[in-house]
């Protein structure tokens, strides 16, 4: 027969349960792992880039110090320290750092695409004489005779498996031309913006 007094003591067991609104241990661990990875990403970047990231001085110093350490165990310990420092940041600071890293990745993708385009153009110059005519038509300031010599030498280098000196020089010329084109385009856009403002 069931006991009539059981559960009728005047209180509910849920009254003694603590309010638990903190994140779980596994959620905290996930957050710590994300911050540790963010710190490692910063350590992997060049020093001049890290110096431009908006973050507290002590966090930046820990990252720059880690970049200087070459000893495996010392570097591992310093990376742990960087992770600890990253956990002191508030959400806004972490978001600002993440935006900066994301912008670098976007820039590097664009840079890589531009470099591949230059390499394809160089290959066309070596494969087809008409490509030089097109290039000179777009950029009449280039020295046609010098370019013809470079192309001839680059073809010879490839045929004889020699070091690609002329091949690299062609790439540098194409890079300079592309850089001038970007600068001119930026100037044109700036002039258009000023005209719009007036």
mmCIF file of N, CA and C in Angstrom, residues 57-176:
data_model
loop_
_atom_site.group_PDB
_atom_site.id
_atom_site.type_symbol
_atom_site.label_atom_id
_atom_site.label_comp_id
_atom_site.label_asym_id
_atom_site.label_seq_id
_atom_site.Cartn_x
_atom_site.Cartn_y
_atom_site.Cartn_z
ATOM 1 N N UNK A 57 47.869 45.672 -25.140
ATOM 2 C CA UNK A 57 49.326 45.584 -25.275
ATOM 3 C C UNK A 57 49.882 44.267 -24.724
ATOM 4 N N UNK A 58 49.340 43.803 -23.575
ATOM 5 C CA UNK A 58 49.886 42.585 -22.956
ATOM 6 C C UNK A 58 49.640 41.350 -23.837
ATOM 7 N N UNK A 59 48.508 41.314 -24.532
ATOM 8 C CA UNK A 59 48.205 40.188 -25.429
ATOM 9 C C UNK A 59 49.149 40.236 -26.633
ATOM 10 N N UNK A 60 49.344 41.428 -27.189
ATOM 11 C CA UNK A 60 50.244 41.592 -28.341
ATOM 12 C C UNK A 60 51.668 41.182 -27.960
ATOM 13 N N UNK A 61 52.114 41.610 -26.767
ATOM 14 C CA UNK A 61 53.469 41.266 -26.315
ATOM 15 C C UNK A 61 53.645 39.753 -26.200
ATOM 16 N N UNK A 62 52.612 39.059 -25.669
ATOM 17 C CA UNK A 62 52.687 37.601 -25.531
ATOM 18 C C UNK A 62 52.811 36.940 -26.906
ATOM 19 N N UNK A 63 52.070 37.451 -27.886
ATOM 20 C CA UNK A 63 52.105 36.881 -29.241
ATOM 21 C C UNK A 63 53.471 37.134 -29.890
ATOM 22 N N UNK A 64 53.962 38.364 -29.776
ATOM 23 C CA UNK A 64 55.260 38.697 -30.380
ATOM 24 C C UNK A 64 56.386 37.903 -29.721
ATOM 25 N N UNK A 65 56.290 37.687 -28.406
ATOM 26 C CA UNK A 65 57.291 36.893 -27.691
ATOM 27 C C UNK A 65 57.271 35.451 -28.195
ATOM 28 N N UNK A 66 56.073 34.906 -28.410
ATOM 29 C CA UNK A 66 55.932 33.531 -28.892
ATOM 30 C C UNK A 66 56.571 33.372 -30.272
ATOM 31 N N UNK A 67 56.465 34.410 -31.096
ATOM 32 C CA UNK A 67 57.045 34.334 -32.442
ATOM 33 C C UNK A 67 58.569 34.229 -32.387
ATOM 34 N N UNK A 68 59.170 34.771 -31.333
ATOM 35 C CA UNK A 68 60.637 34.755 -31.232
ATOM 36 C C UNK A 68 61.183 33.423 -30.709
ATOM 37 N N UNK A 69 60.350 32.656 -30.010
ATOM 38 C CA UNK A 69 60.808 31.417 -29.374
ATOM 39 C C UNK A 69 60.933 30.313 -30.420
ATOM 40 N N UNK A 70 62.101 29.660 -30.445
ATOM 41 C CA UNK A 70 62.332 28.591 -31.415
ATOM 42 C C UNK A 70 62.304 27.213 -30.754
ATOM 43 N N UNK A 71 62.586 27.146 -29.459
ATOM 44 C CA UNK A 71 62.574 25.881 -28.730
ATOM 45 C C UNK A 71 61.146 25.320 -28.704
ATOM 46 N N UNK A 72 60.995 24.032 -29.053
ATOM 47 C CA UNK A 72 59.659 23.431 -29.191
ATOM 48 C C UNK A 72 58.846 23.521 -27.899
ATOM 49 N N UNK A 73 59.433 23.081 -26.802
ATOM 50 C CA UNK A 73 58.701 23.074 -25.525
ATOM 51 C C UNK A 73 58.415 24.498 -25.045
ATOM 52 N N UNK A 74 59.395 25.377 -25.210
ATOM 53 C CA UNK A 74 59.200 26.776 -24.813
ATOM 54 C C UNK A 74 58.090 27.436 -25.627
ATOM 55 N N UNK A 75 58.077 27.132 -26.910
ATOM 56 C CA UNK A 75 57.040 27.697 -27.782
ATOM 57 C C UNK A 75 55.659 27.149 -27.405
ATOM 58 N N UNK A 76 55.599 25.842 -27.085
ATOM 59 C CA UNK A 76 54.323 25.237 -26.687
ATOM 60 C C UNK A 76 53.780 25.914 -25.425
ATOM 61 N N UNK A 77 54.666 26.132 -24.457
ATOM 62 C CA UNK A 77 54.241 26.796 -23.208
ATOM 63 C C UNK A 77 53.791 28.222 -23.482
ATOM 64 N N UNK A 78 54.527 28.924 -24.344
ATOM 65 C CA UNK A 78 54.162 30.314 -24.658
ATOM 66 C C UNK A 78 52.832 30.363 -25.404
ATOM 67 N N UNK A 79 52.568 29.378 -26.275
ATOM 68 C CA UNK A 79 51.273 29.313 -26.966
ATOM 69 C C UNK A 79 50.133 29.129 -25.959
ATOM 70 N N UNK A 80 50.389 28.309 -24.928
ATOM 71 C CA UNK A 80 49.387 28.135 -23.870
ATOM 72 C C UNK A 80 49.141 29.467 -23.162
ATOM 73 N N UNK A 81 50.232 30.208 -22.935
ATOM 74 C CA UNK A 81 50.116 31.520 -22.284
ATOM 75 C C UNK A 81 49.339 32.495 -23.173
ATOM 76 N N UNK A 82 49.598 32.440 -24.483
ATOM 77 C CA UNK A 82 48.850 33.288 -25.426
ATOM 78 C C UNK A 82 47.364 32.966 -25.331
ATOM 79 N N UNK A 83 47.041 31.668 -25.273
ATOM 80 C CA UNK A 83 45.639 31.263 -25.139
ATOM 81 C C UNK A 83 45.020 31.808 -23.863
ATOM 82 N N UNK A 84 45.793 31.776 -22.782
ATOM 83 C CA UNK A 84 45.308 32.311 -21.491
ATOM 84 C C UNK A 84 45.046 33.809 -21.610
ATOM 85 N N UNK A 85 45.951 34.515 -22.274
ATOM 86 C CA UNK A 85 45.780 35.964 -22.474
ATOM 87 C C UNK A 85 44.561 36.249 -23.363
ATOM 88 N N UNK A 86 44.357 35.414 -24.386
ATOM 89 C CA UNK A 86 43.209 35.600 -25.279
ATOM 90 C C UNK A 86 41.892 35.482 -24.509
ATOM 91 N N UNK A 87 41.887 34.636 -23.473
ATOM 92 C CA UNK A 87 40.663 34.441 -22.682
ATOM 93 C C UNK A 87 40.332 35.657 -21.819
ATOM 94 N N UNK A 88 41.280 36.590 -21.681
ATOM 95 C CA UNK A 88 41.002 37.807 -20.903
ATOM 96 C C UNK A 88 40.275 38.861 -21.737
ATOM 97 N N UNK A 89 40.202 38.649 -23.055
ATOM 98 C CA UNK A 89 39.576 39.635 -23.941
ATOM 99 C C UNK A 89 38.054 39.564 -23.849
ATOM 100 N N UNK A 90 37.408 40.710 -24.040
ATOM 101 C CA UNK A 90 35.940 40.686 -24.082
ATOM 102 C C UNK A 90 35.480 40.367 -25.509
ATOM 103 N N UNK A 91 34.182 40.180 -25.673
ATOM 104 C CA UNK A 91 33.645 39.749 -26.975
ATOM 105 C C UNK A 91 33.948 40.720 -28.100
ATOM 106 N N UNK A 92 33.882 42.034 -27.801
ATOM 107 C CA UNK A 92 34.148 43.041 -28.841
ATOM 108 C C UNK A 92 35.592 42.965 -29.325
ATOM 109 N N UNK A 93 36.526 42.792 -28.383
ATOM 110 C CA UNK A 93 37.941 42.712 -28.762
ATOM 111 C C UNK A 93 38.196 41.466 -29.615
ATOM 112 N N UNK A 94 37.597 40.340 -29.221
ATOM 113 C CA UNK A 94 37.761 39.100 -29.991
ATOM 114 C C UNK A 94 37.171 39.276 -31.394
ATOM 115 N N UNK A 95 36.002 39.915 -31.477
ATOM 116 C CA UNK A 95 35.351 40.131 -32.778
ATOM 117 C C UNK A 95 36.221 41.017 -33.672
ATOM 118 N N UNK A 96 36.841 42.060 -33.091
ATOM 119 C CA UNK A 96 37.708 42.957 -33.877
ATOM 120 C C UNK A 96 38.920 42.193 -34.419
ATOM 121 N N UNK A 97 39.498 41.335 -33.589
ATOM 122 C CA UNK A 97 40.650 40.536 -34.031
ATOM 123 C C UNK A 97 40.223 39.583 -35.153
ATOM 124 N N UNK A 98 39.071 38.938 -34.975
ATOM 125 C CA UNK A 98 38.578 37.991 -35.985
ATOM 126 C C UNK A 98 38.312 38.697 -37.313
ATOM 127 N N UNK A 99 37.727 39.910 -37.249
ATOM 128 C CA UNK A 99 37.473 40.669 -38.490
ATOM 129 C C UNK A 99 38.785 40.990 -39.197
ATOM 130 N N UNK A 100 39.804 41.358 -38.427
ATOM 131 C CA UNK A 100 41.108 41.688 -39.016
ATOM 132 C C UNK A 100 41.695 40.468 -39.726
ATOM 133 N N UNK A 101 41.665 39.314 -39.069
ATOM 134 C CA UNK A 101 42.205 38.087 -39.672
ATOM 135 C C UNK A 101 41.411 37.714 -40.923
ATOM 136 N N UNK A 102 40.086 37.848 -40.853
ATOM 137 C CA UNK A 102 39.249 37.541 -42.023
ATOM 138 C C UNK A 102 39.581 38.464 -43.194
ATOM 139 N N UNK A 103 39.852 39.736 -42.902
ATOM 140 C CA UNK A 103 40.193 40.668 -43.984
ATOM 141 C C UNK A 103 41.534 40.288 -44.619
ATOM 142 N N UNK A 104 42.483 39.787 -43.810
ATOM 143 C CA UNK A 104 43.766 39.331 -44.362
ATOM 144 C C UNK A 104 43.536 38.166 -45.310
ATOM 145 N N UNK A 105 42.680 37.233 -44.914
ATOM 146 C CA UNK A 105 42.431 36.066 -45.763
ATOM 147 C C UNK A 105 41.803 36.492 -47.075
ATOM 148 N N UNK A 106 40.889 37.458 -47.027
ATOM 149 C CA UNK A 106 40.274 37.974 -48.248
ATOM 150 C C UNK A 106 41.295 38.632 -49.141
ATOM 151 N N UNK A 107 42.189 39.431 -48.513
ATOM 152 C CA UNK A 107 43.240 40.097 -49.286
ATOM 153 C C UNK A 107 44.175 39.078 -49.908
ATOM 154 N N UNK A 108 44.550 38.067 -49.140
ATOM 155 C CA UNK A 108 45.506 37.114 -49.677
ATOM 156 C C UNK A 108 44.890 36.297 -50.809
ATOM 157 N N UNK A 109 43.579 36.024 -50.733
ATOM 158 C CA UNK A 109 42.918 35.320 -51.838
ATOM 159 C C UNK A 109 42.952 36.180 -53.097
ATOM 160 N N UNK A 110 42.678 37.471 -52.934
ATOM 161 C CA UNK A 110 42.710 38.379 -54.081
ATOM 162 C C UNK A 110 44.128 38.486 -54.644
ATOM 163 N N UNK A 111 45.114 38.568 -53.739
ATOM 164 C CA UNK A 111 46.514 38.645 -54.168
ATOM 165 C C UNK A 111 46.918 37.387 -54.936
ATOM 166 N N UNK A 112 46.484 36.228 -54.421
ATOM 167 C CA UNK A 112 46.816 34.963 -55.081
ATOM 168 C C UNK A 112 46.190 34.901 -56.467
ATOM 169 N N UNK A 113 44.933 35.325 -56.564
ATOM 170 C CA UNK A 113 44.250 35.321 -57.870
ATOM 171 C C UNK A 113 44.962 36.243 -58.854
ATOM 172 N N UNK A 114 45.395 37.418 -58.372
ATOM 173 C CA UNK A 114 46.104 38.369 -59.234
ATOM 174 C C UNK A 114 47.434 37.779 -59.699
ATOM 175 N N UNK A 115 48.131 37.096 -58.789
ATOM 176 C CA UNK A 115 49.413 36.499 -59.143
ATOM 177 C C UNK A 115 49.226 35.409 -60.204
ATOM 178 N N UNK A 116 48.181 34.598 -60.032
ATOM 179 C CA UNK A 116 47.918 33.547 -61.027
ATOM 180 C C UNK A 116 47.589 34.151 -62.395
ATOM 181 N N UNK A 117 46.877 35.259 -62.392
ATOM 182 C CA UNK A 117 46.545 35.933 -63.659
ATOM 183 C C UNK A 117 47.828 36.413 -64.351
ATOM 184 N N UNK A 118 48.760 36.948 -63.555
ATOM 185 C CA UNK A 118 50.044 37.405 -64.125
ATOM 186 C C UNK A 118 50.835 36.226 -64.681
ATOM 187 N N UNK A 119 50.817 35.107 -63.966
ATOM 188 C CA UNK A 119 51.546 33.923 -64.438
ATOM 189 C C UNK A 119 50.956 33.408 -65.753
ATOM 190 N N UNK A 120 49.612 33.423 -65.849
ATOM 191 C CA UNK A 120 48.971 32.987 -67.098
ATOM 192 C C UNK A 120 49.361 33.922 -68.256
ATOM 193 N N UNK A 121 49.423 35.219 -67.962
ATOM 194 C CA UNK A 121 49.785 36.175 -69.006
ATOM 195 C C UNK A 121 51.221 35.949 -69.466
ATOM 196 N N UNK A 122 52.098 35.655 -68.507
ATOM 197 C CA UNK A 122 53.496 35.383 -68.870
ATOM 198 C C UNK A 122 53.572 34.142 -69.760
ATOM 199 N N UNK A 123 52.805 33.097 -69.429
ATOM 200 C CA UNK A 123 52.803 31.875 -70.247
ATOM 201 C C UNK A 123 52.323 32.172 -71.663
ATOM 202 N N UNK A 124 51.316 33.041 -71.782
ATOM 203 C CA UNK A 124 50.813 33.422 -73.113
ATOM 204 C C UNK A 124 51.902 34.146 -73.904
ATOM 205 N N UNK A 125 52.634 35.026 -73.212
ATOM 206 C CA UNK A 125 53.714 35.755 -73.891
ATOM 207 C C UNK A 125 54.757 34.794 -74.450
ATOM 208 N N UNK A 126 55.045 33.736 -73.705
ATOM 209 C CA UNK A 126 56.054 32.776 -74.158
ATOM 210 C C UNK A 126 55.514 31.862 -75.257
ATOM 211 N N UNK A 127 54.214 31.624 -75.238
ATOM 212 C CA UNK A 127 53.627 30.681 -76.193
ATOM 213 C C UNK A 127 53.204 31.333 -77.505
ATOM 214 N N UNK A 128 52.849 32.627 -77.451
ATOM 215 C CA UNK A 128 52.244 33.256 -78.634
ATOM 216 C C UNK A 128 52.785 34.674 -78.813
ATOM 217 N N UNK A 129 53.364 34.955 -79.984
ATOM 218 C CA UNK A 129 53.917 36.284 -80.249
ATOM 219 C C UNK A 129 52.837 37.364 -80.292
ATOM 220 N N UNK A 130 51.603 36.980 -80.609
ATOM 221 C CA UNK A 130 50.512 37.966 -80.654
ATOM 222 C C UNK A 130 50.223 38.543 -79.270
ATOM 223 N N UNK A 131 50.507 37.754 -78.214
ATOM 224 C CA UNK A 131 50.259 38.226 -76.846
ATOM 225 C C UNK A 131 51.126 39.447 -76.534
ATOM 226 N N UNK A 132 52.345 39.498 -77.094
ATOM 227 C CA UNK A 132 53.214 40.668 -76.888
ATOM 228 C C UNK A 132 52.624 41.891 -77.578
ATOM 229 N N UNK A 133 52.072 41.713 -78.770
ATOM 230 C CA UNK A 133 51.437 42.817 -79.493
ATOM 231 C C UNK A 133 50.275 43.388 -78.678
ATOM 232 N N UNK A 134 49.482 42.495 -78.087
ATOM 233 C CA UNK A 134 48.346 42.927 -77.248
ATOM 234 C C UNK A 134 48.857 43.705 -76.036
ATOM 235 N N UNK A 135 49.887 43.175 -75.387
ATOM 236 C CA UNK A 135 50.450 43.834 -74.201
ATOM 237 C C UNK A 135 50.987 45.220 -74.553
ATOM 238 N N UNK A 136 51.700 45.323 -75.655
ATOM 239 C CA UNK A 136 52.260 46.616 -76.058
ATOM 240 C C UNK A 136 51.154 47.595 -76.456
ATOM 241 N N UNK A 137 50.062 47.073 -77.006
ATOM 242 C CA UNK A 137 48.916 47.919 -77.338
ATOM 243 C C UNK A 137 48.280 48.501 -76.078
ATOM 244 N N UNK A 138 48.227 47.696 -75.014
ATOM 245 C CA UNK A 138 47.645 48.161 -73.748
ATOM 246 C C UNK A 138 48.597 49.085 -72.997
ATOM 247 N N UNK A 139 49.914 48.830 -73.155
ATOM 248 C CA UNK A 139 50.917 49.603 -72.402
ATOM 249 C C UNK A 139 52.043 50.043 -73.348
ATOM 250 N N UNK A 140 51.785 51.092 -74.127
ATOM 251 C CA UNK A 140 52.791 51.528 -75.110
ATOM 252 C C UNK A 140 54.083 52.056 -74.482
ATOM 253 N N UNK A 141 54.062 52.332 -73.180
ATOM 254 C CA UNK A 141 55.264 52.841 -72.507
ATOM 255 C C UNK A 141 56.330 51.760 -72.325
ATOM 256 N N UNK A 142 55.957 50.481 -72.490
ATOM 257 C CA UNK A 142 56.915 49.380 -72.307
ATOM 258 C C UNK A 142 57.932 49.355 -73.444
ATOM 259 N N UNK A 143 59.132 48.893 -73.133
ATOM 260 C CA UNK A 143 60.219 48.775 -74.105
ATOM 261 C C UNK A 143 60.031 47.465 -74.883
ATOM 262 N N UNK A 144 59.545 47.574 -76.129
ATOM 263 C CA UNK A 144 59.215 46.398 -76.936
ATOM 264 C C UNK A 144 60.451 45.531 -77.198
ATOM 265 N N UNK A 145 61.572 46.176 -77.516
ATOM 266 C CA UNK A 145 62.788 45.423 -77.842
ATOM 267 C C UNK A 145 63.270 44.634 -76.623
ATOM 268 N N UNK A 146 63.248 45.267 -75.468
ATOM 269 C CA UNK A 146 63.680 44.604 -74.226
ATOM 270 C C UNK A 146 62.783 43.393 -73.926
ATOM 271 N N UNK A 147 61.474 43.574 -74.096
ATOM 272 C CA UNK A 147 60.545 42.474 -73.843
ATOM 273 C C UNK A 147 60.767 41.312 -74.811
ATOM 274 N N UNK A 148 60.988 41.639 -76.089
ATOM 275 C CA UNK A 148 61.253 40.568 -77.076
ATOM 276 C C UNK A 148 62.493 39.773 -76.677
ATOM 277 N N UNK A 149 63.532 40.484 -76.246
ATOM 278 C CA UNK A 149 64.777 39.816 -75.819
ATOM 279 C C UNK A 149 64.511 38.923 -74.608
ATOM 280 N N UNK A 150 63.752 39.437 -73.642
ATOM 281 C CA UNK A 150 63.441 38.652 -72.440
ATOM 282 C C UNK A 150 62.651 37.383 -72.796
ATOM 283 N N UNK A 151 61.673 37.536 -73.685
ATOM 284 C CA UNK A 151 60.856 36.388 -74.075
ATOM 285 C C UNK A 151 61.724 35.335 -74.779
ATOM 286 N N UNK A 152 62.587 35.808 -75.681
ATOM 287 C CA UNK A 152 63.487 34.891 -76.390
ATOM 288 C C UNK A 152 64.404 34.165 -75.389
ATOM 289 N N UNK A 153 64.953 34.930 -74.423
ATOM 290 C CA UNK A 153 65.843 34.331 -73.420
ATOM 291 C C UNK A 153 65.094 33.355 -72.505
ATOM 292 N N UNK A 154 63.857 33.697 -72.147
ATOM 293 C CA UNK A 154 63.058 32.813 -71.279
ATOM 294 C C UNK A 154 62.767 31.494 -71.990
ATOM 295 N N UNK A 155 62.465 31.570 -73.272
ATOM 296 C CA UNK A 155 62.212 30.337 -74.041
ATOM 297 C C UNK A 155 63.480 29.473 -74.076
ATOM 298 N N UNK A 156 64.616 30.142 -74.250
ATOM 299 C CA UNK A 156 65.905 29.437 -74.299
ATOM 300 C C UNK A 156 66.208 28.790 -72.939
ATOM 301 N N UNK A 157 65.911 29.534 -71.851
ATOM 302 C CA UNK A 157 66.131 29.009 -70.494
ATOM 303 C C UNK A 157 65.321 27.735 -70.276
ATOM 304 N N UNK A 158 64.067 27.766 -70.720
ATOM 305 C CA UNK A 158 63.205 26.593 -70.540
ATOM 306 C C UNK A 158 63.711 25.419 -71.380
ATOM 307 N N UNK A 159 64.120 25.690 -72.604
ATOM 308 C CA UNK A 159 64.580 24.627 -73.503
ATOM 309 C C UNK A 159 65.855 23.968 -72.987
ATOM 310 N N UNK A 160 66.729 24.777 -72.368
ATOM 311 C CA UNK A 160 68.026 24.266 -71.914
ATOM 312 C C UNK A 160 68.066 23.990 -70.410
ATOM 313 N N UNK A 161 66.912 24.058 -69.744
ATOM 314 C CA UNK A 161 66.826 23.848 -68.287
ATOM 315 C C UNK A 161 67.800 24.722 -67.498
ATOM 316 N N UNK A 162 67.877 25.976 -67.887
ATOM 317 C CA UNK A 162 68.743 26.934 -67.196
ATOM 318 C C UNK A 162 67.930 27.666 -66.124
ATOM 319 N N UNK A 163 68.589 28.348 -65.184
ATOM 320 C CA UNK A 163 67.853 29.125 -64.176
ATOM 321 C C UNK A 163 66.958 30.169 -64.847
ATOM 322 N N UNK A 164 65.733 30.363 -64.339
ATOM 323 C CA UNK A 164 64.743 31.206 -65.027
ATOM 324 C C UNK A 164 64.902 32.712 -64.758
ATOM 325 N N UNK A 165 66.039 33.260 -65.110
ATOM 326 C CA UNK A 165 66.290 34.683 -64.843
ATOM 327 C C UNK A 165 65.363 35.584 -65.676
ATOM 328 N N UNK A 166 65.349 35.391 -66.985
ATOM 329 C CA UNK A 166 64.503 36.213 -67.866
ATOM 330 C C UNK A 166 63.025 35.942 -67.583
ATOM 331 N N UNK A 167 62.716 34.684 -67.302
ATOM 332 C CA UNK A 167 61.347 34.269 -66.986
ATOM 333 C C UNK A 167 60.827 35.076 -65.791
ATOM 334 N N UNK A 168 61.657 35.218 -64.754
ATOM 335 C CA UNK A 168 61.269 35.992 -63.562
ATOM 336 C C UNK A 168 61.173 37.480 -63.869
ATOM 337 N N UNK A 169 62.077 37.952 -64.699
ATOM 338 C CA UNK A 169 62.068 39.387 -65.030
ATOM 339 C C UNK A 169 60.793 39.773 -65.783
ATOM 340 N N UNK A 170 60.315 38.882 -66.633
ATOM 341 C CA UNK A 170 59.041 39.138 -67.345
ATOM 342 C C UNK A 170 57.914 39.284 -66.324
ATOM 343 N N UNK A 171 57.916 38.391 -65.336
ATOM 344 C CA UNK A 171 56.875 38.449 -64.301
ATOM 345 C C UNK A 171 56.927 39.786 -63.559
ATOM 346 N N UNK A 172 58.139 40.250 -63.225
ATOM 347 C CA UNK A 172 58.281 41.518 -62.505
ATOM 348 C C UNK A 172 57.753 42.691 -63.338
ATOM 349 N N UNK A 173 58.021 42.664 -64.633
ATOM 350 C CA UNK A 173 57.515 43.729 -65.521
ATOM 351 C C UNK A 173 55.988 43.702 -65.538
ATOM 352 N N UNK A 174 55.408 42.514 -65.680
ATOM 353 C CA UNK A 174 53.942 42.390 -65.675
ATOM 354 C C UNK A 174 53.355 42.863 -64.344
ATOM 355 N N UNK A 175 54.057 42.563 -63.258
ATOM 356 C CA UNK A 175 53.597 42.979 -61.923
ATOM 357 C C UNK A 175 53.608 44.506 -61.797
ATOM 358 N N UNK A 176 54.677 45.141 -62.306
ATOM 359 C CA UNK A 176 54.759 46.610 -62.267
ATOM 360 C C UNK A 176 53.642 47.239 -63.086
#
